[in-house]
Short mmCIF file of C-alpha atoms and ligand atoms in Angstrom, two decimals:
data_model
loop_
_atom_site.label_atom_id
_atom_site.label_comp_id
_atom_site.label_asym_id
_atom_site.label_seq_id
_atom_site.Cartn_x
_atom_site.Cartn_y
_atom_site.Cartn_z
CA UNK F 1 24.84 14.31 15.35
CA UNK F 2 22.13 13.14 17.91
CA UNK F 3 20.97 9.03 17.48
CA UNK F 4 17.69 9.13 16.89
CA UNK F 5 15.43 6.20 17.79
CA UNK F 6 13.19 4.85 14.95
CA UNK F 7 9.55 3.70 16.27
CA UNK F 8 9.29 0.23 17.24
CA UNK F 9 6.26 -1.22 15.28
CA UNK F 10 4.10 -3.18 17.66
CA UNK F 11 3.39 -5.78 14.71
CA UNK F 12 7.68 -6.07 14.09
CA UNK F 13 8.49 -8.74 12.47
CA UNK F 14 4.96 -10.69 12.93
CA UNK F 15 2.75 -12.30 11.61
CA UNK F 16 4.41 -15.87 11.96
CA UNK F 17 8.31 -16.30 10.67
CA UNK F 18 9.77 -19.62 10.37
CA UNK F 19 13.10 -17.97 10.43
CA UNK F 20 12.31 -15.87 13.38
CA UNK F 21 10.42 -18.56 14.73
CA UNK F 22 13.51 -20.29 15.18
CA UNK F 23 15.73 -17.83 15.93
CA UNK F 24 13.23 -16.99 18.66
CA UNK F 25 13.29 -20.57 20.26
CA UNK F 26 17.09 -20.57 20.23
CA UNK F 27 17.39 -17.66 22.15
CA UNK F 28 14.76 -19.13 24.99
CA UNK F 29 16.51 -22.16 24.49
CA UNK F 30 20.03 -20.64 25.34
CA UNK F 31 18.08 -18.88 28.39
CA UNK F 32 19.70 -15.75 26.74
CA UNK F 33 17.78 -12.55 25.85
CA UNK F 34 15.41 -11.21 23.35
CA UNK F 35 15.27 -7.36 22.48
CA UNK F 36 13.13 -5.16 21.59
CA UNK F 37 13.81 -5.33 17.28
CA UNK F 38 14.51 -9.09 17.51
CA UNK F 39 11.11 -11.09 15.78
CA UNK F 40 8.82 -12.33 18.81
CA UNK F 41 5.70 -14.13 18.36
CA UNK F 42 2.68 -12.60 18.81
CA UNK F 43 1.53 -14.18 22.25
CA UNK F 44 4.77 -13.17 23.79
CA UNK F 45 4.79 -9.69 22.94
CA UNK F 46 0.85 -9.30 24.40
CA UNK F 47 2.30 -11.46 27.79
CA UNK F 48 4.81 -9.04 28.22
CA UNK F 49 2.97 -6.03 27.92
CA UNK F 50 0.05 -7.24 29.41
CA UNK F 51 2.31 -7.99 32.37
CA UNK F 52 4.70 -5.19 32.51
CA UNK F 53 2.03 -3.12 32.15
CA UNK F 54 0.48 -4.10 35.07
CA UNK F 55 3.14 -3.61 36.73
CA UNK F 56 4.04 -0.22 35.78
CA UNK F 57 0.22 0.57 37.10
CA UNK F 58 0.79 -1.40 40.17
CA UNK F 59 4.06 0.76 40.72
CA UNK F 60 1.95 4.12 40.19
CA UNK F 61 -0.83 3.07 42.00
CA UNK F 62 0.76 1.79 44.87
CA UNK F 63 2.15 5.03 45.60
CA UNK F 64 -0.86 6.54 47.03
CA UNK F 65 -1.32 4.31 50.12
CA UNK F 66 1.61 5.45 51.96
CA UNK F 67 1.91 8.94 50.19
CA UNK F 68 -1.56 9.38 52.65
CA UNK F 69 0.98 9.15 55.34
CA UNK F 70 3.88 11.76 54.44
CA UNK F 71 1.74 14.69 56.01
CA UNK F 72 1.49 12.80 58.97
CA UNK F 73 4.70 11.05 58.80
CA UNK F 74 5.76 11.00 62.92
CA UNK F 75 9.15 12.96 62.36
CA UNK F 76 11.01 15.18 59.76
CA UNK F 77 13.46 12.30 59.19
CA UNK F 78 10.64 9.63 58.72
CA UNK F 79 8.60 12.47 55.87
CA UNK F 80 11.53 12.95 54.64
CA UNK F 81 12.56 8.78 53.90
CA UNK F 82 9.14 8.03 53.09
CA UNK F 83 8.83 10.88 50.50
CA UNK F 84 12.11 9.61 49.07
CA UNK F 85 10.18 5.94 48.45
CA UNK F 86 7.12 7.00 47.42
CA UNK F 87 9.68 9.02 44.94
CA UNK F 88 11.17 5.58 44.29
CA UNK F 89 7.68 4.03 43.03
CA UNK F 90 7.12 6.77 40.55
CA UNK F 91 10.23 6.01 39.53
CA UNK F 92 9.81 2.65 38.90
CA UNK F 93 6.59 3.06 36.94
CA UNK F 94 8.32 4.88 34.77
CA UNK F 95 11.14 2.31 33.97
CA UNK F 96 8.65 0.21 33.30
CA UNK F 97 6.13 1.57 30.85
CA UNK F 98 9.41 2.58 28.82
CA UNK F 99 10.13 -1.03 29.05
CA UNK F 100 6.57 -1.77 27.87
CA UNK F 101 6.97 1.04 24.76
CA UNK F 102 9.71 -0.88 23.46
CA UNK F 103 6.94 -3.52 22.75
CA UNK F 104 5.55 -0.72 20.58
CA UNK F 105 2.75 -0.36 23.33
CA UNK F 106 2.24 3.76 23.60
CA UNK F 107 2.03 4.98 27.58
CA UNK F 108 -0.19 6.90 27.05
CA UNK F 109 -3.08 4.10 25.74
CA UNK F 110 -1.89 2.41 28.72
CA UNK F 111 -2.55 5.29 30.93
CA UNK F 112 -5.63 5.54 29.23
CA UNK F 113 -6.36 1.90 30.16
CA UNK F 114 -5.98 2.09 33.53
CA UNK F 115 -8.12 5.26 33.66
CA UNK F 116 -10.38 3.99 32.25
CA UNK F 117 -10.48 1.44 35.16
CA UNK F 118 -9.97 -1.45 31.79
CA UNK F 119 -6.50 -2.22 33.27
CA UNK F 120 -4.85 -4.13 36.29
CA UNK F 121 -2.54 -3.23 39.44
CA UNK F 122 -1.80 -5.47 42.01
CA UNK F 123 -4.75 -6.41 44.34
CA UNK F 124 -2.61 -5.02 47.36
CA UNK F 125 -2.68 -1.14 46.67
CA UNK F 126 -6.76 -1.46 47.40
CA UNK F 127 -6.02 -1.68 51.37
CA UNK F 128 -6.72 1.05 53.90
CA UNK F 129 -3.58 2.33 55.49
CA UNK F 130 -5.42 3.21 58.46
CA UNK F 131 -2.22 3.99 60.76
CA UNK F 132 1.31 4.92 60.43
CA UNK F 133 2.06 1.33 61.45
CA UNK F 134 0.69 0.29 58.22
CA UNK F 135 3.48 2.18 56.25
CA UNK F 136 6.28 0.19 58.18
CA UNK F 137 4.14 -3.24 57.26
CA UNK F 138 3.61 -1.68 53.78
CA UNK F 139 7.59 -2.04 53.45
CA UNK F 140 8.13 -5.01 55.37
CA UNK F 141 5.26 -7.02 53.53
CA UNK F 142 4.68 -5.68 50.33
CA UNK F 143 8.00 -4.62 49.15
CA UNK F 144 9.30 -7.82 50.68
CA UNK F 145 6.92 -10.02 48.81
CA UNK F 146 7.86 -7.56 45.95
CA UNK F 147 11.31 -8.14 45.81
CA UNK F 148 10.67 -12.32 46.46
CA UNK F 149 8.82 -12.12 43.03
CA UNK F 150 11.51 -9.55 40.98
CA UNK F 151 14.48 -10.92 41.85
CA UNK F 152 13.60 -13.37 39.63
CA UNK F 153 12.17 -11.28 36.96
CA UNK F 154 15.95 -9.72 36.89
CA UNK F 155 16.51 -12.73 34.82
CA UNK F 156 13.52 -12.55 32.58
CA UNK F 157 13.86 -13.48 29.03
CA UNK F 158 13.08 -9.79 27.56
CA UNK F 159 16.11 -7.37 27.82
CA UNK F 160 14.49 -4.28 28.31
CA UNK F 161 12.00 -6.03 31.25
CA UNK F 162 15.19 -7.91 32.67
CA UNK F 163 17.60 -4.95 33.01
CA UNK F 164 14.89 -2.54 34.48
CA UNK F 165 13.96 -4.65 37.05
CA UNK F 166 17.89 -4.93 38.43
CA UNK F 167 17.14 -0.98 39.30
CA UNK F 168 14.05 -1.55 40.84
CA UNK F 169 15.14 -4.37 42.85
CA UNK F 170 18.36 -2.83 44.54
CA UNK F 171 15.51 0.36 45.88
CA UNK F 172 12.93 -2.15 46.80
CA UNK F 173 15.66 -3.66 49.20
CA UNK F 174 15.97 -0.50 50.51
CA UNK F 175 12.15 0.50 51.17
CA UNK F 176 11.86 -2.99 53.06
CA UNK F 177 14.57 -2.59 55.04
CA UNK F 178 12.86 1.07 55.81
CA UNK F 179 9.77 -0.97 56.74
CA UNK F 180 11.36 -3.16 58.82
CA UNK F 181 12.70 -0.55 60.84
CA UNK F 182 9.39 1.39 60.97
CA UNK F 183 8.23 -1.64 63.06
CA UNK F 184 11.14 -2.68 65.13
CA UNK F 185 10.85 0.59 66.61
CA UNK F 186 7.19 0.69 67.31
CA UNK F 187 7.44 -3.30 68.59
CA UNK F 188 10.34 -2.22 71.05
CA UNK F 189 7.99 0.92 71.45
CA UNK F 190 4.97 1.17 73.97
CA UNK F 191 2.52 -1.68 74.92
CA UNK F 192 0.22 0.55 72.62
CA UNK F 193 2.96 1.08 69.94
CA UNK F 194 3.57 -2.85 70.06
CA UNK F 195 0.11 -3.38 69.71
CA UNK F 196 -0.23 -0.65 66.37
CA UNK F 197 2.57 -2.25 64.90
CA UNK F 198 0.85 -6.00 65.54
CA UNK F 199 -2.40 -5.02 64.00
CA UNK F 200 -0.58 -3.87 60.87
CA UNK F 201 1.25 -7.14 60.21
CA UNK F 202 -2.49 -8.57 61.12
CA UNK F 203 -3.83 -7.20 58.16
CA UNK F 204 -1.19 -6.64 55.92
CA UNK F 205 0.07 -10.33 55.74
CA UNK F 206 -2.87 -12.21 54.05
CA UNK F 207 -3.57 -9.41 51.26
CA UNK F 208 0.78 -9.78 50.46
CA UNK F 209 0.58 -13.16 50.16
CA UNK F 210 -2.25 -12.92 47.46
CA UNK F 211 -0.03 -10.27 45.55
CA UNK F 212 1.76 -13.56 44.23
CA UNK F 213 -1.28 -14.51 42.40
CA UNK F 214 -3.91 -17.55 42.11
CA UNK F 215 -2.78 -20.68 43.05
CA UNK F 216 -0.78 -22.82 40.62
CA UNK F 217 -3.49 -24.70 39.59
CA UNK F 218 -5.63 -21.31 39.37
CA UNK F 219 -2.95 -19.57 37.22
CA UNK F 220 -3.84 -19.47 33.50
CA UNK F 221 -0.46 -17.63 32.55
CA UNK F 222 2.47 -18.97 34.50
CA UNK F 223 3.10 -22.16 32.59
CA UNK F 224 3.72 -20.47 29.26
CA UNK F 225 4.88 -17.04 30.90
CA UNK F 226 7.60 -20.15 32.57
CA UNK F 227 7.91 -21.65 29.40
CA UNK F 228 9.38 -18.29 27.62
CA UNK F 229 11.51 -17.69 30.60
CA UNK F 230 9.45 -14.46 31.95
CA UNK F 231 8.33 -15.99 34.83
CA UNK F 232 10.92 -18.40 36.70
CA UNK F 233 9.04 -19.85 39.71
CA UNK F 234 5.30 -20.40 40.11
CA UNK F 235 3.24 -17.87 42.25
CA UNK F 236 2.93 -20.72 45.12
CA UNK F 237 6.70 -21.08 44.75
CA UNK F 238 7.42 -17.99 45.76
CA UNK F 239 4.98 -17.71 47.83
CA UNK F 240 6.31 -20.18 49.90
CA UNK F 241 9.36 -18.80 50.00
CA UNK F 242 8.17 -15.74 51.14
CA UNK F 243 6.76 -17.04 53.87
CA UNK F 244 10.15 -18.57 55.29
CA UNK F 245 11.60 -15.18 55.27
CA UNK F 246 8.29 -13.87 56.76
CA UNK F 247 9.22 -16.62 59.93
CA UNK F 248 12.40 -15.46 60.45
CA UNK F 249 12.51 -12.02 60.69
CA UNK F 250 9.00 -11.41 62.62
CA UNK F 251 10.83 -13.10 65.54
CA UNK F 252 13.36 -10.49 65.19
CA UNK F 253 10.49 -8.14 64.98
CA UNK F 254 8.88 -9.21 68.53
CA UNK F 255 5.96 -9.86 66.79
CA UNK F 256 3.91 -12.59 65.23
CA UNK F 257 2.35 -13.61 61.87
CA UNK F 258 -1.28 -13.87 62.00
CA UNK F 259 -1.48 -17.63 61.05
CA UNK F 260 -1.14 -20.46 63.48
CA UNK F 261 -1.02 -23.11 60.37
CA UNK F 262 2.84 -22.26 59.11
CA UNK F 263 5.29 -24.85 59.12
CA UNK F 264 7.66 -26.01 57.38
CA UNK F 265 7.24 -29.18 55.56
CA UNK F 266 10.43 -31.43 56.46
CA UNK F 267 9.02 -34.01 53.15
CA UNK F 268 8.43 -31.43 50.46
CA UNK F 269 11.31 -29.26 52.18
CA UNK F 270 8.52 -26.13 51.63
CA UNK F 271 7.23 -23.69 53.89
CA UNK F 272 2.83 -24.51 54.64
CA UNK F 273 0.58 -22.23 55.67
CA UNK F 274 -3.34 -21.63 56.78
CA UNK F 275 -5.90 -21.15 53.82
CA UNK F 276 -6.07 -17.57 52.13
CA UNK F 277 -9.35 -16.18 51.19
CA UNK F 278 -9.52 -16.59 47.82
CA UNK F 279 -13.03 -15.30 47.06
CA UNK F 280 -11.58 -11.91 48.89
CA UNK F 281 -9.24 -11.94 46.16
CA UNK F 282 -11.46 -12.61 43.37
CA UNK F 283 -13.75 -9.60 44.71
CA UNK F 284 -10.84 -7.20 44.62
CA UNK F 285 -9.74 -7.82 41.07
CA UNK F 286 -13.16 -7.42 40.52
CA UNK F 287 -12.91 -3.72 41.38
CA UNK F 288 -14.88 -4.51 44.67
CA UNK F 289 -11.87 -4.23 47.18
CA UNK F 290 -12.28 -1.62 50.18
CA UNK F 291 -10.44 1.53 48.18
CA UNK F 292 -10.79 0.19 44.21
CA UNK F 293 -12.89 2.88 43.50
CA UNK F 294 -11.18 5.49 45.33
CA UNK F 295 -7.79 4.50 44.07
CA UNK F 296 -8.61 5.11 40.31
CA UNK F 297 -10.53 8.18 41.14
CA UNK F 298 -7.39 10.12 42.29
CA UNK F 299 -5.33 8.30 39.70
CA UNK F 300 -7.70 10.10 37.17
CA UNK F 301 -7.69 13.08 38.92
CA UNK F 302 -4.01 13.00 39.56
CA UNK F 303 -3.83 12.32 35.58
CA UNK F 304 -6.44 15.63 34.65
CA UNK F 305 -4.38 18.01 37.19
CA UNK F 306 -0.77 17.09 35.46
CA UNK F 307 -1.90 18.20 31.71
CA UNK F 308 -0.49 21.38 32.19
CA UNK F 309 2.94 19.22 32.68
CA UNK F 310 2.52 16.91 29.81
CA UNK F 311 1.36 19.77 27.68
CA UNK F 312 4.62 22.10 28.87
CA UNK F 313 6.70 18.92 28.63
CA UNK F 314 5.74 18.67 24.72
CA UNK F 315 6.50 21.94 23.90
CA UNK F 316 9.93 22.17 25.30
CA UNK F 317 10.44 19.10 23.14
CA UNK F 318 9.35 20.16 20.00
CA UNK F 319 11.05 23.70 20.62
CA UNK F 320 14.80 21.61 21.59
CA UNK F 321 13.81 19.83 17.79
CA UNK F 322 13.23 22.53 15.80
CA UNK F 323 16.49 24.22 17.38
CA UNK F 324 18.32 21.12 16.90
CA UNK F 325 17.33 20.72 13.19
CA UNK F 326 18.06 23.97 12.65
CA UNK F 327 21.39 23.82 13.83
CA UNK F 328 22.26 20.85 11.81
CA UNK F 329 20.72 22.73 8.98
CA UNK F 330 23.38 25.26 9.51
CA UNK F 331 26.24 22.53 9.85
N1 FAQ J 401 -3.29 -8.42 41.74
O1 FAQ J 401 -2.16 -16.43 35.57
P1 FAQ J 401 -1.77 -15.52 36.69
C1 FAQ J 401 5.10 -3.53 44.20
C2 FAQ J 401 -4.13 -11.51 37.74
S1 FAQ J 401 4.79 -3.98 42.59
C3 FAQ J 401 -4.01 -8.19 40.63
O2 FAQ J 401 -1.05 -16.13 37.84
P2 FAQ J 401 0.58 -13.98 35.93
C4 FAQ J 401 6.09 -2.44 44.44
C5 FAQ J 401 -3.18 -11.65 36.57
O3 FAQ J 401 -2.76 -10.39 36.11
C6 FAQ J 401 3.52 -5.20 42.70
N2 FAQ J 401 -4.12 -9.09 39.62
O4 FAQ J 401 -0.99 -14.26 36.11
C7 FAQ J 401 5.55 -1.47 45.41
C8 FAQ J 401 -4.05 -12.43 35.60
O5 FAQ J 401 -4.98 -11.54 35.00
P3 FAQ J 401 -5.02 -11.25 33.40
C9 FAQ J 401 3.20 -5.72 41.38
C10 FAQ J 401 -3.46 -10.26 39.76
O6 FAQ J 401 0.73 -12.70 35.22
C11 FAQ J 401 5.64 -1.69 46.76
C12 FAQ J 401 -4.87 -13.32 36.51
O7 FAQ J 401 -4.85 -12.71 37.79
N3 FAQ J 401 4.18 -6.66 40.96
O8 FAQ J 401 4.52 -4.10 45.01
C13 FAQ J 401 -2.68 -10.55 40.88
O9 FAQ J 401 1.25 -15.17 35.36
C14 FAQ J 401 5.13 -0.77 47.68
C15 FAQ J 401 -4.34 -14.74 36.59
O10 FAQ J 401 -3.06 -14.80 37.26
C16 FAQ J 401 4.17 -7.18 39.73
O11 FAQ J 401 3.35 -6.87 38.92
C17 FAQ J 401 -2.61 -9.58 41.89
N4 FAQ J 401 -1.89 -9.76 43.03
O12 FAQ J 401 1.11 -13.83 37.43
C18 FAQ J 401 4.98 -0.31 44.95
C19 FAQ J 401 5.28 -8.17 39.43
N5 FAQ J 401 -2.16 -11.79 40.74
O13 FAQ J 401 -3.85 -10.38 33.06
C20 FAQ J 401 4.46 0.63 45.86
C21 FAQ J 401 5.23 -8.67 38.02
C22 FAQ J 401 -2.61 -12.26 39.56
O14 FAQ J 401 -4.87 -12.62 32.72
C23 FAQ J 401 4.56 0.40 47.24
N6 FAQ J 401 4.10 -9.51 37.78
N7 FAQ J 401 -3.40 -11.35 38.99
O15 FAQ J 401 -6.31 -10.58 33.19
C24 FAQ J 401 4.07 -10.85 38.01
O16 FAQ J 401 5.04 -11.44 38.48
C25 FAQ J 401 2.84 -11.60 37.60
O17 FAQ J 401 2.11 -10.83 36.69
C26 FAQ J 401 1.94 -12.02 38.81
C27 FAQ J 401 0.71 -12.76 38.24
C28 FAQ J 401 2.71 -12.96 39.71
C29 FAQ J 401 1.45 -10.81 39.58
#
């Protein structure tokens, strides 16, 4: 007979358990894992969802940049590889609001969130990718700084999270090594190639080092997302680190990184570099970025023109029930 899943309750096991309390802070304690029936408290079940959530969205809406570019992608090869990644996102955004459902969080109110322009992506996916440069910088940058920040998260202290993002992180090393490529040919290119392939690391590099988030001292979350063992490095942490492997490979690029400030810091044994702008950041998570407004409108449209999907999708499902029940019926 099939398993069937029971629905996770979003309020499992809460409100407040000594018992599960403690089993709870054992489990953190052992840096092992928590799953999705174990009791959690309250605050770490809305942390998790609030930030898997936004990830999932970030993953969904961070398709559309470089899907802009598969119509005009410069070769059948190239459509065909970038179609595959953009593939790869959806994919990903799927993994994770499953991983956010085990939290007993419905997709489709989170959908309805980000619709509803209540929820958040990642500040990045509100950039202009105004040439086909911009999709080799997308992978370089983006997914690099991407993968710098969910490696980590491979380890992260909810099972369902943890395990999804091993997936996500072997493709991710994939679409930045796709990047990469993207500009090593167009920097070994033409002078004017070069030059396209320059101006995309130009303004690609400042907006992916913001996709780690505020400052430390900015950062309302990390310490207690750090504390539960979601989060394992600050955002300036890995920031910094990201900007080491930034150094290396843009001199095997040919190219250079638009800041004249990076070194590295021989005392603190950490990568510096020049001042980002934060108010720029603060205006984008406002919903005042250059494409905020555009981005949600063809996520909502996107959303209206697949009902027919969703709606087909149900009925299949309930048909496969009613055969299977019958059948078991029978047996
Ligand atoms: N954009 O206290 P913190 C990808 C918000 S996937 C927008 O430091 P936290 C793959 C933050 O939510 C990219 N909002 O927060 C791909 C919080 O707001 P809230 C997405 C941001 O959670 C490639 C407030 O600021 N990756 O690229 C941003 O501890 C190519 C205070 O911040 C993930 O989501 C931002 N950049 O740390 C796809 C990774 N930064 O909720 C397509 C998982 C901060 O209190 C093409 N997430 N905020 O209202 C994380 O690691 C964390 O959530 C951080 C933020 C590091 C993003």
């Amino acid at each position: 007979m099939a398993h069937k899943l029971e629905p996770v309750s979003s309020t499992a096991g809460e409100p407040a358990d000594d018992a599960g309390q403690a089993a709870f802070d054992r489990i953190i304690a052992a840096d092992s894992r928590i799953e999705p029936r174990d009791w959690m408290p309250a605050a770490y079940r809305k942390t998790l969802v609030r930030q898997i959530s936004q990830h999932a969205h970030s993953e969904i809406v961070g398709m559309q940049p470089e899907a802009n570019w598969i119509s005009r992608a410069p070769s059948l090869k190239r459509k065909a590889i970038l179609m595959a990644k953009v593939q790869d996102e959806a994919g990903h955004g799927l993994y994770l609001y499953s991983a956010a459902e085990t939290l007993g969080t419905p997709r489709q109110q989170l959908t309805e969130d980000l619709i509803a322009g209540k929820a958040r992506y990642s500040s990045i996916f509100n950039y202009p990718t105004r040439s086909w440069a911009d999709v080799g910088a997308i992978g370089w940058l983006v997914d690099g700084a991407a993968i710098c920040n969910q490696v980590p998260l491979c380890r992260a202290s909810y099972g369902p999270y943890g395990r999804a993002m091993v997936r996500i992180c072997k493709e991710e090393s994939f679409h930045q090594r796709q990047g990469f490529e993207i500009l090593l040919e167009l920097a070994q290119g033409t002078p004017e190639q070069k030059q396209m392939a320059q101006d995309a690391v130009n303004r690609w590099y400042a907006p992916a080092l913001m996709m780690f988030g505020p400052p430390d001292d900015d950062s309302p979350n990390s310490k207690q997302s750090m504390a539960w063992n979601i989060k394992r490095f600050s955002n300036d942490e890995l920031r910094q680190r990201f900007v080491g492997m930034m150094v290396e490979q843009v001199e095997v690029l040919g190219l250079t990184l638009p800041d004249d400030q990076v070194r590295f810091d021989e005392e603190s044994q950490k990568w510096e570099h020049g001042p980002l702008d934060w108010d720029e950041f603060k205006e984008v998570l406002a919903g005042r970025g250059p494409c905020n407004a555009q981005r949600l409108e063809r996520r909502r449209e996107a959303h209206e023109d697949g009902a027919w999907v969703r709606e087909a999708a149900a009925a299949y499902a309930l048909r496969q029930r009613n055969a299977q029940e019958q059948n078991e019926e029978v047996a």
